[in-house]
Coordinates of C-alpha atoms in Angstrom, one line a residue:
M1 CA -67.0 -51.6 65.8
S2 CA -70.0 -53.9 65.7
G3 CA -71.8 -54.2 62.3
S4 CA -68.7 -53.8 60.4
K5 CA -66.3 -56.4 58.9
L6 CA -62.7 -55.8 57.9
S7 CA -61.2 -57.6 55.2
N8 CA -58.0 -59.6 55.7
P9 CA -55.6 -58.7 52.9
A10 CA -53.6 -61.8 53.8
D11 CA -56.7 -64.0 53.4
P12 CA -55.6 -66.3 50.3
Q13 CA -59.3 -66.5 49.3
K14 CA -59.6 -62.7 48.8
S15 CA -56.4 -62.6 46.9
T16 CA -57.7 -65.2 44.4
E17 CA -61.0 -63.4 44.0
S18 CA -59.0 -60.2 42.4
P19 CA -55.9 -61.4 40.8
L20 CA -53.7 -59.0 39.2
A21 CA -51.8 -60.2 36.1
M22 CA -48.9 -58.9 34.3
T23 CA -47.7 -59.8 30.7
I24 CA -44.1 -59.1 29.6
H25 CA -43.6 -58.9 25.8
D26 CA -40.1 -59.6 24.4
L27 CA -38.5 -56.7 22.7
P28 CA -37.6 -57.6 18.9
S29 CA -34.0 -57.8 18.2
P30 CA -31.9 -55.5 16.1
G31 CA -31.6 -57.9 13.4
D32 CA -35.4 -58.4 13.2
V33 CA -35.7 -54.7 12.8
V34 CA -33.2 -54.5 10.0
Q35 CA -34.9 -57.3 8.3
A36 CA -38.4 -55.7 8.5
D37 CA -37.2 -52.4 7.2
A38 CA -35.7 -54.2 4.3
Q39 CA -38.8 -56.1 3.5
R40 CA -40.7 -52.7 3.5
T41 CA -38.4 -51.1 1.2
R42 CA -38.6 -54.0 -1.3
I43 CA -42.4 -53.9 -1.1
G44 CA -42.3 -50.0 -1.7
R45 CA -40.1 -50.5 -4.7
W46 CA -42.1 -53.2 -6.2
K47 CA -45.1 -51.0 -5.9
M48 CA -43.6 -47.9 -7.4
I49 CA -42.4 -50.0 -10.4
A50 CA -45.9 -51.4 -10.6
M51 CA -47.5 -47.7 -10.7
M52 CA -45.0 -46.7 -13.4
L53 CA -46.0 -49.7 -15.6
V54 CA -49.6 -48.9 -15.0
C55 CA -49.1 -45.2 -16.1
A56 CA -46.9 -46.1 -19.2
S57 CA -48.9 -49.2 -20.1
P58 CA -51.3 -47.2 -22.6
V59 CA -48.2 -46.0 -24.6
L60 CA -46.3 -49.2 -24.6
A61 CA -49.6 -50.9 -25.8
S62 CA -50.2 -48.4 -28.6
Y63 CA -46.5 -48.7 -29.7
F64 CA -47.0 -52.7 -29.4
T65 CA -49.9 -52.8 -31.6
Y66 CA -48.4 -50.5 -34.1
Y67 CA -45.0 -52.2 -34.4
V68 CA -45.5 -55.7 -33.6
L69 CA -49.2 -56.7 -34.2
R70 CA -49.4 -54.9 -37.5
P71 CA -50.6 -57.3 -40.5
E72 CA -48.1 -59.0 -42.7
G73 CA -47.0 -56.9 -45.5
R74 CA -47.6 -53.3 -44.0
S75 CA -44.6 -51.3 -44.6
V76 CA -43.4 -48.6 -42.1
Y77 CA -41.8 -45.3 -43.7
G78 CA -40.7 -43.8 -40.6
E79 CA -37.7 -45.2 -38.4
L80 CA -38.4 -46.1 -34.9
I81 CA -35.9 -44.5 -32.5
Q82 CA -34.6 -46.8 -29.9
P83 CA -34.0 -46.0 -27.1
Q84 CA -36.5 -43.0 -27.3
K85 CA -35.0 -39.8 -26.0
D86 CA -36.9 -37.6 -23.5
M87 CA -37.6 -34.0 -24.0
P88 CA -34.9 -31.8 -22.1
S89 CA -36.0 -29.6 -19.3
I90 CA -34.9 -26.3 -20.6
T91 CA -36.2 -22.9 -21.4
V92 CA -36.2 -21.6 -25.1
K93 CA -37.1 -18.5 -27.0
N94 CA -39.9 -18.0 -29.2
E95 CA -40.1 -15.4 -32.2
Q96 CA -41.0 -12.6 -29.9
A97 CA -38.0 -13.5 -27.6
Q98 CA -40.2 -14.7 -24.7
D99 CA -39.0 -17.6 -22.7
V100 CA -41.1 -20.9 -23.3
A101 CA -40.6 -23.9 -21.2
L102 CA -39.7 -26.7 -24.0
Q103 CA -41.7 -29.2 -21.8
S104 CA -44.9 -27.0 -22.2
L105 CA -45.1 -28.7 -25.6
K106 CA -45.8 -32.0 -24.1
G107 CA -49.3 -33.2 -24.3
Q108 CA -49.4 -33.3 -28.0
W109 CA -47.8 -35.1 -30.9
L110 CA -45.2 -32.9 -32.4
L111 CA -43.8 -32.9 -36.0
V112 CA -40.7 -31.3 -35.8
T113 CA -38.2 -29.8 -38.3
V114 CA -34.7 -28.3 -37.5
A115 CA -33.0 -25.6 -39.4
S116 CA -31.0 -22.2 -39.4
G117 CA -33.3 -19.2 -39.5
S118 CA -32.1 -18.3 -42.9
C119 CA -34.2 -21.4 -43.9
N120 CA -32.8 -22.9 -47.1
E121 CA -34.7 -24.9 -49.8
R122 CA -34.7 -28.0 -47.9
C123 CA -36.0 -26.3 -44.8
Q124 CA -38.7 -24.7 -46.8
Q125 CA -39.8 -27.9 -48.1
N126 CA -39.8 -29.4 -44.7
I127 CA -42.1 -26.7 -43.4
Y128 CA -44.4 -27.1 -46.5
F129 CA -44.7 -31.0 -45.7
Q130 CA -45.2 -30.2 -42.1
R131 CA -48.2 -28.0 -42.7
Q132 CA -49.8 -30.4 -45.4
L133 CA -49.2 -33.3 -43.5
R134 CA -51.1 -31.9 -40.5
E135 CA -53.9 -30.7 -42.6
I136 CA -54.4 -33.8 -44.4
L137 CA -55.0 -35.6 -41.0
G138 CA -58.5 -34.2 -41.3
R139 CA -60.6 -34.1 -37.9
E140 CA -57.0 -35.7 -36.2
K141 CA -55.1 -32.7 -36.9
D142 CA -55.8 -31.1 -33.6
R143 CA -53.8 -33.8 -32.0
L144 CA -50.5 -32.9 -33.7
D145 CA -48.4 -29.5 -33.4
R146 CA -46.0 -28.3 -35.9
V147 CA -42.5 -27.1 -34.2
W148 CA -39.6 -25.4 -35.8
L149 CA -36.5 -25.5 -33.8
V150 CA -34.2 -22.6 -35.2
T151 CA -30.6 -23.4 -34.4
D152 CA -29.2 -19.8 -34.6
A153 CA -29.9 -16.2 -34.4
A154 CA -30.5 -15.6 -38.2
P155 CA -33.9 -13.8 -38.9
V156 CA -36.9 -15.8 -40.3
P157 CA -37.4 -14.7 -43.8
P158 CA -40.8 -12.7 -43.7
E159 CA -42.1 -14.8 -46.7
L160 CA -42.4 -17.8 -44.6
Q161 CA -44.6 -16.1 -41.8
A162 CA -47.9 -17.1 -43.6
A163 CA -46.7 -20.8 -43.8
L164 CA -45.8 -20.8 -40.2
Q165 CA -49.1 -19.6 -38.8
G166 CA -50.1 -21.8 -36.0
A167 CA -46.7 -23.6 -35.6
H168 CA -44.3 -23.2 -32.6
V169 CA -41.1 -21.5 -33.8
L170 CA -38.5 -21.8 -31.0
R171 CA -34.8 -20.8 -31.0
M172 CA -32.6 -23.8 -29.7
D173 CA -28.9 -24.2 -30.4
A174 CA -27.8 -27.1 -32.4
E175 CA -25.9 -28.7 -29.7
T176 CA -28.7 -28.8 -27.4
V177 CA -31.1 -30.2 -30.0
A178 CA -28.8 -32.9 -31.1
R179 CA -28.7 -34.3 -27.5
W180 CA -32.3 -34.8 -27.9
I181 CA -33.2 -35.4 -31.7
T182 CA -30.6 -37.1 -34.1
P183 CA -30.5 -37.5 -37.9
G184 CA -29.9 -40.8 -39.7
A185 CA -26.3 -41.7 -40.5
G186 CA -24.6 -39.5 -43.0
Q187 CA -27.4 -37.1 -42.7
Q188 CA -27.9 -33.5 -40.9
L189 CA -30.4 -32.4 -38.6
Q190 CA -32.2 -30.2 -41.2
D191 CA -32.6 -33.3 -43.6
H192 CA -35.5 -35.1 -41.7
L193 CA -39.1 -34.5 -40.3
Y194 CA -39.0 -35.8 -36.8
V195 CA -42.1 -37.2 -34.6
V196 CA -42.4 -36.6 -30.8
D197 CA -44.8 -38.5 -28.8
P198 CA -47.1 -36.4 -26.3
M199 CA -44.9 -37.7 -23.4
G200 CA -42.0 -35.6 -25.1
N201 CA -40.1 -38.7 -26.5
F202 CA -38.3 -38.2 -29.8
M203 CA -39.5 -41.6 -31.3
M204 CA -39.4 -41.4 -34.9
R205 CA -37.8 -39.7 -38.0
F206 CA -38.8 -39.7 -41.5
P207 CA -36.3 -40.6 -44.3
A208 CA -33.9 -37.5 -45.3
N209 CA -35.1 -35.2 -48.1
M210 CA -38.8 -36.0 -48.1
D211 CA -40.7 -35.8 -51.5
V212 CA -44.4 -36.0 -52.4
P213 CA -44.4 -39.9 -52.6
G214 CA -42.5 -40.0 -49.1
A215 CA -45.1 -37.5 -47.7
S216 CA -47.7 -39.8 -48.7
K217 CA -46.2 -42.5 -46.7
A218 CA -45.5 -40.4 -43.9
K219 CA -49.2 -39.5 -43.6
R220 CA -50.0 -43.2 -43.4
D221 CA -47.5 -43.8 -40.5
L222 CA -49.0 -40.6 -38.6
N223 CA -52.6 -42.0 -39.1
R224 CA -51.5 -45.3 -37.6
L225 CA -49.7 -43.6 -34.7
L226 CA -52.8 -41.5 -33.9
K227 CA -55.2 -44.4 -34.2
A228 CA -52.9 -46.6 -32.0
S229 CA -53.0 -44.0 -29.4
S230 CA -56.4 -42.9 -29.7
S231 CA -57.3 -44.7 -26.3
W232 CA -55.1 -42.5 -24.1
D233 CA -54.3 -39.4 -26.1
Q234 CA -56.7 -36.6 -26.9
A235 CA -56.4 -33.3 -28.5
G236 CA -55.1 -30.4 -26.5
R237 CA -52.7 -30.2 -23.5

């Protein structure tokens, strides 16, 4: 047909004007895939470790300041527990026979005593020192809670109710307590007052059979712990 022009597909000039290119990529070998997966796993683990260290660093720093960088001549009354023992994930009963998750106590410093519900003279003295130590902390007292772990079903004497106002009285059998909190060599659970940090770690026990001079030294230790942790711990859960 006149006025029209058909292109010749075999024309070499036309074929070079519209080239069609294809690129073929090599597939990775199975060994390369395994190596890449292993590398990603290693990186993920290091990231997790780094995150854990960042979260724990304020606590570690406060303990380091308290126990390592303390001035020469400063005496420590309480015994640091190594390794620290984490609070068990269990449910206990309060004095109203209600279920309480033990880990609900986390978020506060805890001053703990352990004894039978009948509460002999040593138990009563520890409850007295618990209360006095918290009160003399002054404005910092709201960062510390009192806890009495009752190791049997014996009823609490009515005359102790006033002294226990504001304290956590929880029923927990002695065997379970002993897996978390331990006395000094040759001592019994009821002989000490114990310190648990806001993360739930049993980290200190005061010498057995505390007296008034000992309570004064324990107050000094508690003040130092609260001061060393003031950057990351606040009152209330």
